Amino acid sequence: MTEIEKLDKIAINVESHKLLKILLSENPVLEEILRNSKNETEVVIGVRSWIEKTLKDRKAAFKFYHMKHPTREHFEQLEWRDYAIIRILDYIDHAGKEYPDLNLRGEIAVSNPLRLIWLAVNKGTGGAKPGFFRDMIELFRQLRGEMEQQLPSKEQVEEWMERYPSGLDPRIIQLRAENKLRIINILIKKLDQGKIESRKYRFSPEENYEEKLRKVNEWWEDYHFHLHFAVRDPDLVNEMLDFSLDPDTMKILKDAEAAGIPFFVNLYYLSLLHVRVPYFAIGADLAIRYYILYSKKLVEEFGSIVAWEKEDKVEPGKPNAAGWILPSHNNIHRRYPEVAIMIPDSMGRACGGLCSSCQRMYDFQSGRLNFNLQSLVPDEKWPDKLARLMEYYEKDTQLRDILITGGDAFMSSDRTIKNILEAILKMAQGKKERNKSLPEGKKIAEIVRIRFGTRLPVYLPQRVTLKLANILKDFRSRALEIGISQFLIQTHFVSPLELTPAAQQAIQRLISAGWIVTNQLVFTSAASRRGHSVKLRQVLNDVGVLPYYTFTVKGYMENNFGFAPNARVVQEQLEEKVVGKIEEEHYPAIKEFSSDPKHMSENIEALRRFADLPFLATDRNVLNLPGVGKSLTFRVIGITRYGRRILEFDYDETRNHSPIIHKMGKVIIIESKSIHEYLSQLKELGEDAKEYNGLFGYSIGQTEHRMPLYDYPEYEYKLDKEITNLEI
Ligand code: SF4
């Protein structure tokens, strides 16, 4: 007996039976087809002809269903019932197809929902779970026009936003001051008792408590202190949190430790967690909490995590998954023609903390990455390597944008950052010089944009010192002279509570240095609650930060806890983020933002007031697809018996890709959580599932257009069309 035949024999459980009954009683046409069909083929024929009749009269749906690459404009013409019609036809078109399910370590998943229903009706088997039937019930309600798309009013969205105070709220500031004092007192005690020792941070025997307190408060302003005393074991975290972690959480953390998952929380970030839950912000810190506390699933999967990013596998001289030839194993990552990521051999490979949903968990398994900060000091070979990396950028015909990241780019020392920036200036100058001798149509792309990827303004804002800001400022004024015009810091706030006075000061310093600060939010289950992300966009706007991307959580079962289904990402975009939608008439104004970075807060505020928007929705909701890049262009084409959806993604047709994209075909993603499970999880997080009505209906996504503010400037010369460093 094959595995599939075995699955067919599994009896459905009582809850599934009850849900099946509801499905049939609500859909007499479907029931008739099922009862009159001798086998699944007849069911499929019956349902197809029923649905196709409906499709014929619906112009937008008909076009969308048959088009190879529909656009955002086509998507916006769809009506709510169209989603259901297209989904049922897609289910039929893909019935019986097998997909390796990397959530289940490569087990084969087959999608055949009509067959599962037929087996359940006729034999009581097929093994479909309640999550599957719940999804099917909602699908047919949507088809009949009974499950409505209820777009919330602006007032409703603003009410949801109020649930999430920012870290600048005076009541939160007061709580954090208490947290800080508690942590400092524990540290003083442990240093006094010799339980923690440090050659750099210590007291003299004659210092009294007040003096010690003053001293630690001074150390607190120095980011080295926080890295030095970062907590690496669960018991100490619990003690620092006044023993508020429950035994279940502690067990998971201890199991994680035993499994070899590193633990690294700096004292500043730890002070952001509530110990005493305030009445006005119950559950508000969950997005932070689950960012540093690991889940049971992560611990279970650690050791078997499969790499998500195919293009990160690099062998020098051989093309990566996107076809790019790269000069070194670990320093350059490239997916698109215009930009390549550079990761220095330095402390920049580490971070100020370890985010539980980080894709680098894969690398931690093999011990390739760790938090042994001493070993990350760049060695003497680094200057030679940096020169080689710069040569790659210099000679490439298309590269114009360099993104320095890690780990975390600001974990590198000031000296390393300075050296890198000097090397970039030299390289950019080299490109310019070379162009002087090249004819029109053969000229190469000159560097126009430079970016740093860092979460330190959030994890450890003390890192953004005046000295670092001056390095950035000085670089900018020199770089402007040679034509580099866009200077961006890409940071990573996940919660409004992370915006503290210290984080605000860090951002202010970066803005004063003439750099634009943008944010990449990871849409975790806790961050996906109604109002959470829109509130984050608003508080970031208040301090001059522009949202850039809202990312679906990547990965497989290891990230199951933090994963919010793509349906919710689309719902958030169309029901909440839409309140901050910038109409095209304001595009010229927003485009101007980049030429006046020092007045970003004022310019954002002026546009918000003029256009009457609570925030500027400058970000795009996307998933970072393995090998393909960022996109939210998908259709749900299948569903597993657990109710987990199977999505077929296409690339974002609004941006340039490696030409390999045309050979790649579409990407199948099997979600690690059904919508049913997600709603149960939201209930556990204190949410009212009714507020998410309509969620099941979001089965299609289409990538949003990029804000003109993020476009590259045009060259005044004609560029060489030849793409170098590419092999397909
Ligand atoms: S800051 Fe980014 S790279 Fe570092 S642990 Fe978090 S997600 Fe991973």
XYZ file of C-alpha atoms and ligand atoms in Angstrom:
736
model
C 0.000 0.000 0.000
C 1.387 3.454 -0.887
C 1.577 6.222 1.714
C -1.335 8.000 0.011
C -3.455 4.844 0.051
C -2.703 4.495 3.752
C -3.818 8.080 4.388
C -7.055 7.452 2.495
C -7.989 4.821 5.059
C -7.622 7.087 8.089
C -11.002 7.784 9.706
C -11.906 11.402 10.269
C -12.473 12.444 13.881
C -15.697 13.505 15.571
C -15.089 17.235 15.158
C -14.381 16.731 11.460
C -17.655 14.774 11.120
C -19.566 17.645 12.697
C -17.931 20.209 10.438
C -18.579 18.021 7.389
C -22.259 17.983 8.325
C -22.289 21.784 8.392
C -20.510 21.931 5.028
C -23.083 19.645 3.409
C -26.142 21.225 4.984
C -25.052 24.681 3.850
C -24.274 23.546 0.293
C -27.044 21.399 -1.215
C -25.554 21.661 -4.738
C -22.231 20.354 -3.507
C -23.917 17.594 -1.518
C -25.882 16.490 -4.548
C -22.736 16.295 -6.668
C -20.955 14.317 -3.932
C -23.798 11.867 -3.364
C -24.354 11.253 -7.071
C -20.701 10.703 -7.945
C -19.349 7.195 -8.084
C -15.792 8.346 -7.700
C -13.684 11.454 -7.199
C -13.352 12.064 -10.946
C -17.076 12.530 -11.235
C -16.999 14.925 -8.270
C -14.323 17.011 -9.950
C -16.223 17.103 -13.254
C -19.435 18.067 -11.459
C -17.892 20.841 -9.362
C -15.856 22.212 -12.268
C -18.857 22.600 -14.543
C -20.866 24.220 -11.703
C -18.113 26.758 -10.907
C -17.158 27.446 -14.526
C -20.743 28.475 -15.234
C -20.424 31.070 -12.464
C -17.046 32.254 -13.737
C -18.337 32.927 -17.237
C -20.423 35.886 -16.094
C -17.678 37.501 -14.061
C -15.354 39.401 -16.346
C -12.595 40.397 -13.892
C -12.403 36.926 -12.356
C -12.383 35.265 -15.770
C -9.486 37.415 -16.928
C -7.519 37.033 -13.695
C -7.951 33.264 -13.650
C -6.719 32.838 -17.226
C -3.852 35.393 -17.242
C -0.266 34.252 -16.859
C 0.946 37.358 -15.020
C -1.952 39.484 -13.780
C -1.044 42.909 -12.381
C -1.983 44.755 -9.220
C -4.614 46.640 -11.234
C -6.242 43.356 -12.282
C -6.142 42.186 -8.674
C -7.877 45.326 -7.448
C -10.790 44.684 -9.795
C -11.632 41.347 -8.182
C -14.734 41.077 -6.048
C -14.896 39.035 -2.890
C -16.771 36.090 -4.454
C -14.202 35.983 -7.270
C -11.532 34.884 -4.800
C -13.601 31.783 -3.970
C -14.362 30.944 -7.611
C -10.700 31.209 -8.589
C -9.608 29.183 -5.551
C -11.980 26.295 -6.243
C -10.840 26.135 -9.873
C -7.190 26.298 -8.779
C -7.838 23.440 -6.348
C -9.240 21.372 -9.202
C -6.395 22.294 -11.587
C -3.784 21.178 -9.077
C -5.600 18.178 -7.637
C -3.405 15.148 -7.086
C -0.117 17.036 -7.468
C 2.563 16.053 -5.005
C 4.837 18.506 -3.223
C 7.670 17.788 -0.789
C 6.579 19.340 2.482
C 9.680 20.799 4.106
C 7.661 21.477 7.239
C 7.468 17.718 7.651
C 11.090 17.058 6.744
C 10.347 16.425 3.089
C 7.284 14.185 3.463
C 5.114 14.306 0.351
C 2.017 16.486 0.575
C -0.823 15.942 -1.854
C -3.589 18.424 -2.385
C -6.928 16.998 -3.404
C -9.603 18.702 -1.335
C -12.634 17.486 -3.306
C -11.375 13.933 -3.010
C -10.930 14.346 0.749
C -14.513 15.563 1.058
C -15.761 12.715 -1.142
C -13.925 10.131 0.985
C -15.300 11.715 4.155
C -18.876 11.686 2.823
C -18.827 8.190 1.376
C -16.459 6.314 3.654
C -15.861 8.508 6.678
C -12.138 8.411 5.832
C -9.446 10.549 4.189
C -8.026 11.780 7.485
C -8.909 15.429 6.915
C -8.620 17.451 10.107
C -10.996 20.105 11.479
C -8.679 22.833 10.142
C -9.319 21.516 6.635
C -13.125 21.435 7.009
C -13.220 24.883 8.640
C -11.387 26.291 5.625
C -13.740 24.532 3.184
C -16.869 25.752 5.001
C -15.630 29.345 4.775
C -14.672 28.892 1.122
C -18.192 27.862 0.117
C -19.718 30.616 2.285
C -17.580 33.083 0.355
C -18.754 31.522 -2.897
C -22.391 31.887 -1.873
C -21.804 35.475 -0.810
C -22.468 34.732 2.856
C -18.984 35.332 4.192
C -18.580 39.035 3.534
C -15.437 41.080 3.314
C -16.000 43.556 6.148
C -13.654 46.437 5.624
C -13.115 48.175 8.975
C -13.603 51.924 9.242
C -10.684 54.255 9.931
C -12.088 54.794 13.446
C -12.095 51.039 14.045
C -8.462 50.726 12.951
C -7.509 53.622 15.206
C -9.282 51.955 18.102
C -7.232 48.795 17.532
C -4.067 50.891 17.424
C -4.770 52.286 20.868
C -4.191 48.846 22.377
C -0.490 49.230 21.754
C 1.280 52.045 23.579
C 4.674 53.115 22.356
C 7.819 52.937 24.431
C 7.682 56.739 24.591
C 4.486 56.629 26.673
C 5.418 58.135 30.096
C 3.756 55.208 31.908
C 5.927 52.746 29.961
C 9.027 54.866 30.578
C 8.286 54.644 34.313
C 7.957 50.838 34.150
C 11.213 50.520 32.259
C 12.980 52.649 34.883
C 11.828 50.109 37.496
C 13.045 47.241 35.302
C 16.412 48.879 34.811
C 16.887 49.425 38.554
C 15.999 45.819 39.296
C 18.492 44.535 36.720
C 21.215 46.878 37.943
C 20.679 45.813 41.559
C 21.019 42.149 40.624
C 24.190 42.944 38.723
C 25.694 44.888 41.636
C 24.904 42.015 43.977
C 26.457 39.447 41.682
C 29.585 41.539 41.131
C 29.888 42.052 44.903
C 29.509 38.354 45.564
C 32.019 37.494 42.851
C 29.375 35.458 41.007
C 30.032 37.584 37.953
C 33.538 38.786 37.329
C 34.844 41.384 34.949
C 38.218 43.020 34.582
C 36.732 46.002 32.793
C 33.601 46.612 34.848
C 34.253 46.404 38.573
C 33.969 48.342 41.806
C 36.664 49.414 44.188
C 36.280 48.042 47.758
C 35.566 51.474 49.233
C 32.611 52.301 46.952
C 29.218 52.351 48.673
C 25.888 51.368 47.108
C 25.054 54.882 45.823
C 28.429 55.150 44.134
C 28.078 51.729 42.593
C 24.625 52.611 41.353
C 25.920 55.804 39.784
C 28.733 53.874 38.154
C 26.481 51.203 36.642
C 24.151 53.912 35.380
C 27.112 55.425 33.559
C 28.122 52.021 32.171
C 24.524 51.610 30.963
C 25.134 54.372 28.399
C 28.032 52.415 26.902
C 27.014 49.694 24.470
C 30.076 47.585 25.266
C 28.690 47.140 28.791
C 25.472 45.593 27.491
C 27.300 43.188 25.217
C 29.741 42.315 27.972
C 26.999 41.393 30.417
C 24.548 39.980 27.881
C 22.713 37.111 29.531
C 23.486 33.744 28.039
C 21.610 31.384 30.317
C 17.891 30.948 31.077
C 18.163 30.974 34.882
C 19.820 34.354 34.900
C 17.225 35.730 32.480
C 14.505 34.537 34.811
C 16.220 36.104 37.792
C 16.635 39.399 35.912
C 12.911 39.208 35.140
C 12.149 38.790 38.829
C 11.419 35.072 38.374
C 8.317 35.901 36.337
C 8.823 33.253 33.629
C 6.503 30.317 34.058
C 7.856 26.746 34.434
C 6.769 25.763 30.881
C 8.752 28.614 29.373
C 11.749 27.766 31.546
C 11.625 24.144 30.437
C 11.677 25.198 26.784
C 14.609 27.545 27.417
C 16.549 24.824 29.224
C 15.809 22.328 26.463
C 16.971 24.934 23.960
C 20.207 25.329 25.877
C 20.714 21.556 25.928
C 20.008 21.389 22.178
C 22.775 23.948 21.547
C 20.672 26.969 20.611
C 22.632 30.032 21.680
C 21.015 32.458 24.068
C 22.054 36.098 24.063
C 19.956 38.903 25.525
C 21.558 42.201 26.404
C 20.523 43.997 29.580
C 18.985 47.003 27.857
C 16.685 44.848 25.743
C 15.812 42.720 28.744
C 14.668 45.865 30.552
C 11.949 46.314 27.900
C 10.034 43.254 29.076
C 7.117 43.710 31.428
C 7.347 41.926 34.718
C 4.383 43.692 36.216
C 1.782 43.666 33.422
C 0.208 47.129 33.301
C -3.612 47.325 33.088
C -3.411 49.670 30.086
C -1.118 47.444 28.025
C -2.010 43.826 28.696
C -0.191 41.648 26.172
C 1.387 44.667 24.509
C 4.928 43.338 24.904
C 4.264 39.884 23.406
C 5.952 40.696 20.122
C 9.167 41.557 22.028
C 8.833 38.652 24.429
C 8.459 36.033 21.691
C 11.356 37.578 19.814
C 13.794 36.442 22.464
C 12.018 33.496 24.115
C 12.179 30.354 22.027
C 9.238 28.134 21.119
C 8.872 24.409 21.701
C 8.766 23.787 17.955
C 12.063 25.565 17.388
C 13.732 23.392 19.996
C 12.240 20.216 18.483
C 13.310 21.158 14.962
C 16.795 22.462 15.831
C 19.254 20.085 14.209
C 16.915 19.374 11.295
C 16.324 22.932 10.066
C 16.525 23.213 6.299
C 18.018 26.362 4.709
C 15.348 28.669 3.333
C 17.537 30.947 1.237
C 18.872 28.902 -1.667
C 20.900 31.782 -3.094
C 22.894 32.059 0.129
C 24.656 28.816 -0.752
C 27.745 30.070 -2.501
C 30.724 28.434 -4.128
C 33.137 30.990 -5.532
C 33.312 30.767 -9.303
C 30.026 28.877 -9.614
C 26.649 30.548 -10.125
C 24.361 30.762 -7.090
C 20.634 29.915 -7.290
C 19.956 33.251 -8.994
C 22.790 32.723 -11.496
C 25.303 35.165 -9.985
C 28.998 34.357 -9.764
C 30.401 35.668 -6.502
C 33.945 36.336 -5.336
C 33.871 34.667 -1.912
C 32.024 32.085 0.127
C 30.384 34.169 2.790
C 30.858 37.848 2.113
C 28.622 38.683 -0.831
C 25.023 37.675 -1.372
C 23.242 38.618 -4.542
C 19.789 38.105 -5.951
C 19.153 41.145 -8.151
C 21.222 42.902 -10.853
C 21.480 46.298 -9.122
C 22.345 45.394 -5.554
C 24.578 42.997 -3.673
C 24.769 42.508 0.081
C 28.162 42.692 1.730
C 28.863 40.933 5.031
C 32.199 41.888 6.568
C 34.469 39.420 8.367
C 34.071 41.125 11.720
C 31.884 41.536 14.770
C 29.259 42.511 12.196
C 28.566 38.804 11.813
C 26.990 38.862 15.260
C 23.933 40.749 16.503
C 22.887 42.587 19.633
C 20.558 39.681 20.421
C 19.235 36.572 18.762
C 15.770 36.876 17.261
C 13.898 33.603 17.631
C 12.629 33.664 14.037
C 16.027 34.505 12.501
C 16.862 32.486 9.419
C 20.393 32.227 10.783
C 19.180 29.515 13.177
C 20.083 27.260 10.275
C 23.736 28.317 10.572
C 23.766 28.050 14.345
C 23.020 24.336 13.977
C 26.415 23.647 12.476
C 28.178 26.007 14.868
C 29.196 28.160 11.885
C 27.799 31.146 13.741
C 27.960 31.824 17.441
C 28.085 34.645 19.948
C 31.763 34.297 20.714
C 32.377 37.988 20.081
C 36.127 37.854 20.682
C 36.646 35.506 17.756
C 34.964 37.921 15.380
C 37.677 40.565 15.394
C 38.766 40.909 11.740
C 42.123 39.265 11.084
C 44.975 40.594 8.981
C 43.596 38.970 5.846
C 40.446 41.093 5.947
C 41.932 44.225 4.214
C 42.986 42.076 1.239
C 39.625 40.422 1.107
C 37.816 43.753 1.310
C 39.837 44.967 -1.662
C 38.804 41.867 -3.626
C 35.148 42.388 -2.742
C 35.327 46.014 -3.821
C 36.877 44.976 -7.113
C 33.776 42.854 -7.704
C 31.498 45.878 -7.288
C 33.819 48.103 -9.275
C 33.933 45.929 -12.360
C 30.308 44.839 -12.414
C 28.246 46.584 -15.104
C 24.974 46.703 -13.143
C 25.765 47.030 -9.419
C 24.865 50.457 -8.078
C 23.700 49.728 -4.537
C 25.678 48.229 -1.676
C 23.955 46.907 1.426
C 26.283 46.294 4.342
C 24.731 43.882 6.769
C 25.612 40.826 8.857
C 24.396 39.727 11.397
C 24.285 43.370 12.183
C 26.370 45.978 10.384
C 26.651 48.245 13.438
C 28.135 45.458 15.536
C 31.375 46.162 13.670
C 33.698 48.584 15.402
C 33.866 52.215 14.317
C 37.265 51.496 12.838
C 35.987 48.608 10.714
C 33.021 50.681 9.539
C 35.306 53.564 8.652
C 37.616 51.291 6.679
C 34.711 49.795 4.782
C 33.344 53.229 3.935
C 36.759 54.388 2.734
C 36.989 51.312 0.517
C 33.535 52.029 -0.879
C 34.452 55.620 -1.711
C 37.526 54.414 -3.541
C 35.529 51.797 -5.416
C 32.787 54.275 -6.360
C 35.435 56.713 -7.576
C 37.005 53.889 -9.586
C 33.705 53.223 -11.368
C 33.401 56.888 -12.241
C 36.938 57.065 -13.611
C 36.365 53.986 -15.713
C 33.231 55.448 -17.226
C 35.163 58.426 -18.546
C 36.805 56.229 -21.143
C 33.752 54.148 -21.997
C 31.410 55.129 -24.855
C 27.668 55.733 -24.423
C 25.799 52.445 -24.209
C 28.883 50.767 -22.763
C 29.133 52.675 -19.510
C 28.808 50.829 -16.224
C 26.442 51.567 -13.341
C 27.988 53.947 -10.819
C 27.229 53.606 -7.123
C 24.165 55.681 -6.182
C 22.955 54.092 -2.979
C 24.536 52.800 0.199
C 22.717 51.049 3.001
C 23.436 49.588 6.404
C 21.266 46.764 7.747
C 21.139 46.984 11.528
C 18.811 46.198 14.401
C 21.055 47.922 16.936
C 18.935 51.104 17.071
C 16.404 48.702 18.581
C 18.456 46.054 20.364
C 21.087 48.400 21.660
C 20.563 52.066 20.732
C 23.587 53.080 22.839
C 25.654 51.826 19.893
C 24.651 54.860 17.833
C 27.181 57.169 19.433
C 27.937 60.699 18.317
C 31.231 59.327 17.012
C 29.476 56.792 14.787
C 27.017 59.442 13.605
C 29.958 61.687 12.703
C 31.617 58.915 10.708
C 28.380 58.505 8.751
C 27.959 62.245 8.300
C 31.499 62.718 7.088
C 31.196 59.819 4.666
C 27.945 61.215 3.291
C 29.357 64.620 2.481
C 32.317 63.067 0.662
C 30.158 60.501 -1.119
C 27.714 63.158 -2.349
C 30.582 64.733 -4.255
C 31.085 61.612 -6.308
C 27.427 61.073 -7.114
C 26.217 58.761 -4.346
C 22.884 60.294 -3.410
C 20.950 57.786 -1.300
C 22.047 56.904 2.229
C 19.860 54.521 4.140
C 19.851 52.731 7.457
C 17.538 49.727 7.341
C 16.507 48.896 10.837
C 14.179 46.324 12.279
C 11.534 47.382 14.811
C 8.903 44.756 15.460
C 6.861 46.471 18.193
C 5.829 50.044 19.091
C 7.170 49.292 22.570
C 10.703 49.090 21.170
C 10.654 52.789 20.418
C 12.166 54.042 23.671
C 13.727 57.444 24.408
C 17.154 55.819 23.806
C 16.026 54.421 20.438
C 14.566 57.802 19.521
C 17.879 59.480 20.288
C 19.737 56.942 18.134
C 17.390 57.595 15.231
C 17.707 61.336 15.671
C 21.491 61.037 15.442
C 21.277 59.026 12.238
C 18.823 61.474 10.689
C 20.981 64.438 11.694
C 23.870 62.734 9.917
C 21.770 62.939 6.742
C 20.809 59.273 6.541
C 17.273 58.046 5.909
C 16.101 55.452 8.439
C 13.721 52.819 7.105
C 12.144 49.871 8.866
C 11.703 46.218 8.012
C 9.059 44.645 10.173
C 8.806 40.880 10.559
C 5.120 40.023 10.746
C 5.211 37.463 13.542
C 2.041 36.031 15.050
C 2.234 38.501 17.952
C 2.978 41.406 15.589
C 0.100 40.346 13.360
C -2.601 41.227 15.904
C -5.141 43.803 14.791
C -3.707 47.295 15.034
C -0.178 46.275 16.059
C 1.647 46.921 12.778
C -0.275 50.075 11.919
C 0.549 51.487 15.322
C 4.195 50.652 14.739
C 4.109 52.488 11.396
C 2.603 55.505 13.123
C 5.087 55.742 15.990
C 7.985 55.246 13.600
C 6.682 58.038 11.387
C 6.475 60.258 14.478
C 10.254 60.040 14.889
C 11.110 60.245 11.194
C 11.368 56.560 10.253
C 9.816 55.267 7.039
C 8.420 51.721 6.873
C 10.047 49.798 4.012
C 8.988 46.145 4.151
C 6.586 44.027 6.177
C 7.897 40.480 5.905
C 6.069 37.192 6.335
C 8.070 34.967 8.701
C 10.368 32.700 6.660
C 11.297 29.139 7.385
C 9.502 25.907 8.065
C 8.212 24.148 11.188
C 10.982 25.675 13.337
C 9.198 29.013 12.932
C 5.702 27.607 13.218
C 4.990 29.497 16.447
C 5.916 32.893 15.047
C 4.367 32.315 11.636
C 1.291 34.293 10.585
C -0.297 32.949 7.380
C -0.015 34.980 4.189
C -3.807 35.418 4.234
C -3.347 37.590 7.319
C -0.526 39.542 5.612
C -2.922 40.367 2.772
C -5.769 41.127 5.181
C -3.515 43.513 7.101
C -2.570 45.238 3.875
C -6.139 45.659 2.623
C -7.962 46.300 5.890
C -5.505 48.107 8.173
C -2.528 49.460 6.272
C -4.907 50.898 3.682
C -5.800 53.621 6.200
C -2.365 55.124 5.502
C -2.473 54.637 1.741
C -0.724 57.436 -0.138
C -2.623 58.491 -3.250
C -0.661 59.029 -6.444
C -1.199 62.780 -6.352
C 1.223 62.856 -3.374
C 3.968 60.860 -5.090
C 5.948 63.955 -6.174
C 5.959 65.156 -2.539
C 7.124 61.818 -1.192
C 9.795 61.516 -3.851
C 11.275 64.754 -2.551
C 11.786 63.216 0.920
C 15.084 61.667 -0.119
C 16.606 65.008 -1.099
C 15.990 66.443 2.373
C 16.786 63.612 4.813
C 17.594 65.898 7.748
C 13.994 67.125 7.887
C 12.412 63.714 7.541
C 10.193 63.998 10.638
C 8.870 67.410 9.576
C 8.284 66.297 5.984
C 6.459 63.143 7.074
C 4.329 65.156 9.480
C 3.476 67.754 6.810
C 2.321 65.112 4.347
C 0.357 63.247 6.998
C -1.466 66.440 7.911
C -2.034 67.538 4.330
C -3.326 64.145 3.173
C -5.116 63.479 6.473
C -3.352 60.155 7.069
C -2.548 58.668 10.511
C 0.677 57.237 9.053
C 2.330 56.867 5.664
C 2.020 53.351 4.281
C 5.352 53.436 2.477
C 6.092 49.741 2.983
C 5.221 46.689 0.947
C 3.973 43.465 2.516
C 6.054 40.640 1.047
C 7.549 37.217 1.544
C 11.213 36.659 0.765
C 11.012 33.684 -1.570
C 13.855 31.197 -1.811
C 15.849 31.978 -4.947
C 13.315 34.466 -6.301
C 13.244 37.436 -3.955
C 10.520 39.556 -2.452
C 6.962 39.062 -3.616
C 3.416 38.741 -2.398
C 2.065 37.611 -5.743
C 0.429 34.288 -5.001
C -2.647 32.128 -5.289
C -3.752 29.399 -2.926
C -3.758 26.359 -5.199
C -4.052 23.569 -2.684
C -4.632 22.574 0.908
C -3.292 19.678 2.955
C -5.505 17.439 5.046
C -4.342 19.443 8.072
C -5.799 22.558 6.493
C -2.387 24.033 5.782
C -2.557 26.023 2.570
C -0.380 25.454 -0.468
C 0.544 28.707 -2.199
C 1.940 29.190 -5.669
C 4.096 32.315 -5.775
C 5.216 34.273 -8.767
C 8.007 36.844 -8.826
C 7.352 40.568 -8.429
C 7.021 41.710 -12.014
C 7.470 45.376 -11.096
C 11.215 45.093 -10.427
C 14.347 43.876 -12.225
C 15.500 40.328 -11.597
C 18.288 38.111 -12.733
C 17.237 36.824 -16.186
C 17.163 33.352 -14.606
C 13.723 34.286 -13.298
C 12.158 33.378 -16.636
C 13.477 29.836 -16.319
C 12.633 29.339 -12.682
C 8.906 28.885 -12.844
C 6.690 29.452 -9.890
C 7.538 28.708 -6.286
C 5.403 26.463 -4.104
C 5.184 27.328 -0.427
C 3.323 25.071 1.985
C 2.407 27.068 5.054
C 3.331 25.587 8.420
C 0.076 26.566 10.114
C -3.564 26.386 9.041
C -5.771 29.452 9.374
C -7.772 27.482 11.934
C -4.650 26.919 14.069
C -3.621 30.538 13.646
C -6.982 31.768 14.944
C -6.695 29.423 17.939
C -3.258 30.837 18.631
C -4.623 34.385 18.438
C -7.229 33.430 21.034
C -4.424 32.216 23.280
C -2.760 35.593 22.781
C -5.952 37.182 24.108
C -7.516 38.139 20.782
C -11.163 37.954 19.815
C -11.249 35.723 16.720
C -14.382 37.541 15.510
C -12.270 40.602 14.807
C -10.507 38.567 12.117
C -13.694 37.609 10.243
C -13.044 37.306 6.553
C -9.488 36.046 7.049
C -10.195 32.711 5.358
C -11.251 34.571 2.229
C -7.813 36.043 1.451
C -6.459 33.464 -0.946
C -4.859 35.746 -3.532
C -2.086 38.302 -3.186
C -0.490 40.706 -5.616
C 2.681 42.608 -4.753
C 2.113 46.318 -4.137
C 3.890 48.960 -6.187
C 7.039 50.388 -4.674
C 6.893 53.976 -3.420
C 8.811 56.306 -5.792
C 10.888 57.410 -2.829
C 12.692 54.072 -3.029
C 13.508 54.228 -6.749
C 17.084 54.526 -7.931
C 17.953 57.853 -9.566
C 18.222 57.758 -13.365
C 21.678 57.956 -14.955
C 22.412 60.773 -17.349
C 24.282 58.389 -19.611
C 23.392 55.199 -21.445
C 24.220 52.088 -19.523
C 25.773 48.902 -20.885
C 23.032 46.307 -21.265
C 25.458 43.447 -20.761
C 25.122 41.768 -17.390
C 28.435 40.650 -15.954
C 29.126 38.033 -13.278
C 26.121 36.046 -14.439
C 25.923 32.490 -15.667
C 22.629 30.831 -16.450
S 18.964 41.147 14.063
Fe 18.481 40.163 12.104
S 20.268 38.874 11.673
Fe 20.347 39.419 13.854
S 19.328 37.762 14.950
Fe 17.771 39.308 14.503
S 16.844 38.714 12.562
Fe 18.761 37.597 12.785
